[in-house]
CSV table of C-alpha atoms in Angstrom, one decimal:
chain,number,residue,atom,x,y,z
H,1214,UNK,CA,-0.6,14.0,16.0
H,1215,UNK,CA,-0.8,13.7,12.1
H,1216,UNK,CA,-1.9,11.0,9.8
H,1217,UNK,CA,-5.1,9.2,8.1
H,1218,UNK,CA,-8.3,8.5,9.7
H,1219,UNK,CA,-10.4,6.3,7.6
H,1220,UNK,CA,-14.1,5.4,8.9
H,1221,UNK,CA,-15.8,3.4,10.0
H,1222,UNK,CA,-13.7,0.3,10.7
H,1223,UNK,CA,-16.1,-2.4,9.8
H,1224,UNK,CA,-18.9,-1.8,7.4
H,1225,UNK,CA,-22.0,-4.0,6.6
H,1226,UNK,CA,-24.3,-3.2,3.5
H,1227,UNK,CA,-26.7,-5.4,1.6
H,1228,UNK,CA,-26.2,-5.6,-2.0
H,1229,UNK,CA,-27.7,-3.1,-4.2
H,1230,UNK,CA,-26.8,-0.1,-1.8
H,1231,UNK,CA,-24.6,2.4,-2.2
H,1232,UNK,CA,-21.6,2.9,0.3
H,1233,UNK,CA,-19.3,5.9,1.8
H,1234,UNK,CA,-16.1,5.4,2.9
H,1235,UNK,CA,-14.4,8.2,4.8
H,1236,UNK,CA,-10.9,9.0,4.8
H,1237,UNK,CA,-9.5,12.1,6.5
H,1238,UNK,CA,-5.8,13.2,6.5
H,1239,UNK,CA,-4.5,16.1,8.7
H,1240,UNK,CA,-0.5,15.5,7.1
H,1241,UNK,CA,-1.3,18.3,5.0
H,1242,UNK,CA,-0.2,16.1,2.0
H,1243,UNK,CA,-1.4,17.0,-1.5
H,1244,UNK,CA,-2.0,13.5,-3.1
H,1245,UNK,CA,-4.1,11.3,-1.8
H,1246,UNK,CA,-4.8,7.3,-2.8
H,1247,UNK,CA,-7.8,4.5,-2.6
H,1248,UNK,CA,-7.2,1.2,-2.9
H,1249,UNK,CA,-8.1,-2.3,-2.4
H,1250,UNK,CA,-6.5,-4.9,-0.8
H,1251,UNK,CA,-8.1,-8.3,-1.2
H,1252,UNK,CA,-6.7,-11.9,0.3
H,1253,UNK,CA,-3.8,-13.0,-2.0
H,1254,UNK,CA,-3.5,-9.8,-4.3
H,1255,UNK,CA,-1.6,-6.9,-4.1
H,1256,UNK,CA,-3.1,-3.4,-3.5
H,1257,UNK,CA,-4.5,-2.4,-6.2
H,1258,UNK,CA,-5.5,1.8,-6.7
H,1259,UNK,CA,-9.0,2.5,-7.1
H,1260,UNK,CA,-8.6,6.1,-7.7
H,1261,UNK,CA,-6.1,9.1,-6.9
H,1262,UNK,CA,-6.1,13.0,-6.0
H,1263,UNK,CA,-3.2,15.1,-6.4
H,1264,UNK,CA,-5.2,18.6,-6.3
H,1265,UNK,CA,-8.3,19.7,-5.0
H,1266,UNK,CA,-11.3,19.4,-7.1
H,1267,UNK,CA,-9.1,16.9,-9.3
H,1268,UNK,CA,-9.2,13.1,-9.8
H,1269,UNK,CA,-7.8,9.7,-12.0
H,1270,UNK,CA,-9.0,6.8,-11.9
H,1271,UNK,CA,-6.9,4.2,-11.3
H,1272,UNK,CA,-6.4,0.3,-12.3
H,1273,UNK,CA,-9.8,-0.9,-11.0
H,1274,UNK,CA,-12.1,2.3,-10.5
H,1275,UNK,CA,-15.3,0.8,-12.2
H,1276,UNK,CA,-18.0,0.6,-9.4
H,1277,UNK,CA,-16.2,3.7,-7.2
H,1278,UNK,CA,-16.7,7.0,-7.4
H,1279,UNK,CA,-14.8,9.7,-5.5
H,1280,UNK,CA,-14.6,13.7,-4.9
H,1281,UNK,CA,-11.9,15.6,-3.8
H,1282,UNK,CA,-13.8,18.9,-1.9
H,1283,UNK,CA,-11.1,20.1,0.3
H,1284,UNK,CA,-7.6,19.0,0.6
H,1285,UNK,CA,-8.1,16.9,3.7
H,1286,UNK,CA,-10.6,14.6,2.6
H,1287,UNK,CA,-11.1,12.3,-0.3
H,1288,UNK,CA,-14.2,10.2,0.4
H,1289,UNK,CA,-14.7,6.9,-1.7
H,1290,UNK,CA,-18.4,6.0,-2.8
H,1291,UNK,CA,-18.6,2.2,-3.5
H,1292,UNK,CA,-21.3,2.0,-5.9
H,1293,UNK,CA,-24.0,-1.0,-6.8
H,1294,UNK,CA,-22.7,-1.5,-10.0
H,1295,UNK,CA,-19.1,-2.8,-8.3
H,1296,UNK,CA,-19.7,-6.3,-8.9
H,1297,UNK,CA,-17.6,-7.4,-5.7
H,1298,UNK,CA,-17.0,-4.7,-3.2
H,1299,UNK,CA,-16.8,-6.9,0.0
H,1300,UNK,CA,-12.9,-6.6,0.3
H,1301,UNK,CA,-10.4,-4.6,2.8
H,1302,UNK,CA,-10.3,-0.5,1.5
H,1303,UNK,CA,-7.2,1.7,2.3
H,1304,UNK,CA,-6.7,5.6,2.4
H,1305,UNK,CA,-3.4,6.7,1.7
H,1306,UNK,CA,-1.5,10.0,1.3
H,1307,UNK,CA,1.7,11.8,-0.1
H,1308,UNK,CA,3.6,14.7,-0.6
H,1309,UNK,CA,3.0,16.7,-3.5
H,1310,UNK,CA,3.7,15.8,-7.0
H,1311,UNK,CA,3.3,12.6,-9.5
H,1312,UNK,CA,2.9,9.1,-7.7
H,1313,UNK,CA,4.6,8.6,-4.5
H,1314,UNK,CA,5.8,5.7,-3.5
H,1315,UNK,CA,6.4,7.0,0.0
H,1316,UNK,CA,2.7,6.9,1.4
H,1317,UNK,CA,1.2,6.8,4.5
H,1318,UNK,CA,-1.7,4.7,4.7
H,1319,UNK,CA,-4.9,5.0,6.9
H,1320,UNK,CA,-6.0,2.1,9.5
H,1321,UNK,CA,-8.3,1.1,6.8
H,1322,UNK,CA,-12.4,0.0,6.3
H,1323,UNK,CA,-13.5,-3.4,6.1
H,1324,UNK,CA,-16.2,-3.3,3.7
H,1325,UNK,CA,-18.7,-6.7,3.7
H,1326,UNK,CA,-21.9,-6.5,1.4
H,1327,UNK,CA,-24.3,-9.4,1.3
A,341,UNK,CA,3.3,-5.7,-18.3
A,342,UNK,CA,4.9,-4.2,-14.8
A,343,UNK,CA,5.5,-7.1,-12.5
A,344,UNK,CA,6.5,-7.1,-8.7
A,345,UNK,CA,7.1,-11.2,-7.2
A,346,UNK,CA,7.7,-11.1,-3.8
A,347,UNK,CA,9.1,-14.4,-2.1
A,348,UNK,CA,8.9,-16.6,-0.1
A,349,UNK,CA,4.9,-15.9,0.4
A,350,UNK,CA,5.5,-17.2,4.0
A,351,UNK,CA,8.7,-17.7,6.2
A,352,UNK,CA,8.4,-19.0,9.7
A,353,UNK,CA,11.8,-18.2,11.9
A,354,UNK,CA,13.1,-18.4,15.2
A,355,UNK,CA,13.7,-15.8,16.9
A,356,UNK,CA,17.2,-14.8,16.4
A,357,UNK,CA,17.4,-16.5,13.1
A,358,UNK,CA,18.3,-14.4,10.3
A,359,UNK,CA,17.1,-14.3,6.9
A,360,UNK,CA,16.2,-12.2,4.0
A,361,UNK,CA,13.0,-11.4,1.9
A,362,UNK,CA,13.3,-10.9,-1.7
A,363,UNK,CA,11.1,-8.9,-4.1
A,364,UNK,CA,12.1,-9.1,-8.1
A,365,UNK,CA,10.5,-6.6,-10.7
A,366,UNK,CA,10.3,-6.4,-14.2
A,367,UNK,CA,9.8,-2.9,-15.3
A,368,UNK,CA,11.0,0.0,-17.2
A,369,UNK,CA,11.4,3.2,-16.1
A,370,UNK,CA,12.3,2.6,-12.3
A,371,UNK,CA,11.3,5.6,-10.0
A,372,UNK,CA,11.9,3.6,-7.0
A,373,UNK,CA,11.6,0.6,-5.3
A,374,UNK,CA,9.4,0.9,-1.3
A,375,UNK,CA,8.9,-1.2,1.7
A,376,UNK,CA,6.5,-1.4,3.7
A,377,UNK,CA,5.6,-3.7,7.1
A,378,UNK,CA,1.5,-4.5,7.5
A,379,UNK,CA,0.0,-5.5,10.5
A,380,UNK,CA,-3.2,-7.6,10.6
A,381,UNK,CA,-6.1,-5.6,9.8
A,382,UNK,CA,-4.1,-2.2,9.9
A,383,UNK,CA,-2.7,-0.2,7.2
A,384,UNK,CA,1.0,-0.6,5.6
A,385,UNK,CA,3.3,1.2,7.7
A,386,UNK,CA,6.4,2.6,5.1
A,387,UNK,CA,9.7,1.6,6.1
A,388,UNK,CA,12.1,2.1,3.1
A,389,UNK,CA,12.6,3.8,0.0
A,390,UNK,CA,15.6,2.5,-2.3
A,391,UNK,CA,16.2,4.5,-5.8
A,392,UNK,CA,19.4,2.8,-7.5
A,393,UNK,CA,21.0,-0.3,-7.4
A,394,UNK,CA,23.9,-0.2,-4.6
A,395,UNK,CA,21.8,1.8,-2.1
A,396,UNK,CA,20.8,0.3,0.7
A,397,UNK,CA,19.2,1.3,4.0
A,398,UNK,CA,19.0,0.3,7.5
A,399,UNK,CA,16.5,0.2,10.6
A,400,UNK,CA,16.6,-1.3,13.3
A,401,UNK,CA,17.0,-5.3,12.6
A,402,UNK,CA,15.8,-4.2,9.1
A,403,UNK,CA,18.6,-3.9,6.1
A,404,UNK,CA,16.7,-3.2,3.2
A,405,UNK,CA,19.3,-3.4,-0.6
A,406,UNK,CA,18.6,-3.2,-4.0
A,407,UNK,CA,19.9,-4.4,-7.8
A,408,UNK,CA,19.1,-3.6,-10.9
A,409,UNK,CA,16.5,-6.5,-11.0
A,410,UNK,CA,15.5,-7.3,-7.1
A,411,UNK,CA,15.7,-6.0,-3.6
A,412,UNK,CA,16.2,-7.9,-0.3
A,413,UNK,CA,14.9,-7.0,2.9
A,414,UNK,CA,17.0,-8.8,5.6
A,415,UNK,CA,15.8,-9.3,8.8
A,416,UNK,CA,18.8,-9.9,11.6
A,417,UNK,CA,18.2,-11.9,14.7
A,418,UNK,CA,14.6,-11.3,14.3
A,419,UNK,CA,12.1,-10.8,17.6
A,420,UNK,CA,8.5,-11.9,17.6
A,421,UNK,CA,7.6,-8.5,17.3
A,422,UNK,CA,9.2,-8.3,13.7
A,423,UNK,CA,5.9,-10.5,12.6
A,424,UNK,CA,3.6,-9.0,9.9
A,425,UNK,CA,3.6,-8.9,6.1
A,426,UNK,CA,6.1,-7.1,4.3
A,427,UNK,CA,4.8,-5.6,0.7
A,428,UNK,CA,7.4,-4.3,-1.8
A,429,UNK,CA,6.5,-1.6,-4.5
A,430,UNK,CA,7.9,-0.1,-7.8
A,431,UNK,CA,7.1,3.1,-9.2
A,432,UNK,CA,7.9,3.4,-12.8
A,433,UNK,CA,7.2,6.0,-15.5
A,434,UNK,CA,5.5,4.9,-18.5
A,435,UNK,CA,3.6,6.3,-21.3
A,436,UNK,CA,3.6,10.1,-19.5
A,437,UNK,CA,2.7,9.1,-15.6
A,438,UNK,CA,3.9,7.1,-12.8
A,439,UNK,CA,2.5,4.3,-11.8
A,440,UNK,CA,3.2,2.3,-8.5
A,441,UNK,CA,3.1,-1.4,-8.6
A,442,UNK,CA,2.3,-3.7,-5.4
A,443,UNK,CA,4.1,-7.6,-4.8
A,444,UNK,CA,1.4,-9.7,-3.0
A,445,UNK,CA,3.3,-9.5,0.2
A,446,UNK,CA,5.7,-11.7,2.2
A,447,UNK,CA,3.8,-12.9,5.4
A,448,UNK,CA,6.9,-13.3,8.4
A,449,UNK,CA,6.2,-15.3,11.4
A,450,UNK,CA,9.0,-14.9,14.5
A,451,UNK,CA,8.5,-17.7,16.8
A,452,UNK,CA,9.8,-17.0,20.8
């Protein structure tokens, strides 16, 4: 079956450490997406991939870093400079080409720090 | 600035009572206008795409249509099942890239 695996599920990190977020895709999809979804906003992109070995930051990617290896995977470091990284994180992926509305999204990663 | 307002924030039904969800945007360029369905704790699930007003699309219980300033997503005779929060998106072109905008969401509760 295709789609988006993100892991872990749930992840618990004391402040001041930096975090890995995984997010796998076997849809064969070009572009891929991170973004953050937090109670009574809207998602909101972190960072983006079209290519391999080529990123853009998105709205809100101060804190996050990313990579973009192999076309499969596009893992999202949460960094100890994101002033409030405890917040729901979702993978998502598209066709190839500019920003697609048409994504498919990963199960997501519950990120709490403390 | 880009805005997507999605409305009600919450509707309780009955099942079997229809309704419709509305998302309104202000922006310039429309690409396209999306829905999507999210469960609790899961990822958005895409349901729609609408490009230009008139268009409209259809699955299931689900009719999603569009304007030039709004989209509706009615629900008919809804089933508890059809519970979860809907999220509408635009993607616009602006200053040489696309850019996809997110509503906050429209949480539907069915009630047997």
């Amino acid at each position: 079956d295709g789609g988006i695996t993100q892991s872990p599920k749930y992840l618990f990190r004391k402040e001041g450490q930096n975090v890995t977020l995984s997010c796998e895709q076997n849809l064969n999809h070009d572009a891929m997406y991170w973004y953050r979804q937090d109670p009574g906003q809207g998602l909101r992109l972190i960072y983006y991939s079209q290519i391999v070995n080529d990123f853009q930051k998105g709205d809100i990617a101060e804190g996050y870093s990313v990579s973009r290896e192999k076309k499969e995977s596009f893992p999202l470091t949460v960094t100890s400079a994101q002033k409030n990284p405890t917040a729901f994180y979702l993978c998502a992926s598209s066709r190839a080409g500019t920003i697609k509305g048409e994504q498919y999204f990963g199960p997501g990663t519950r990120l709490t720090v403390t | 600035e880009d805005q997507v307002t999605q409305s009600p924030e919450a509707l309780r039904l009955q099942e079997g009572e229809s309704s419709s969800l509305n998302c309104s945007y202000t922006v310039s360029g429309l690409r396209g206008l999306f829905w999507y369905r999210q469960d609790p704790g899961k990822g958005p699930e895409f349901l729609f795409t609408l490009y230009s007003a008139g268009e409209e699309k259809e699955k299931e219980r689900l009719k999603a249509t569009l304007t030039k300033k709004e989209s509706f997503l009615h629900i008919t005779a809804p089933k508890p099942e059809d519970s979860a929060t809907y999220l509408c998106a635009v993607q616009a072109y602006q200053g040489g890239s696309e850019k996809l905008v997110f509503g906050k969401g429209t949480k539907l509760t069915v009630n047997p």
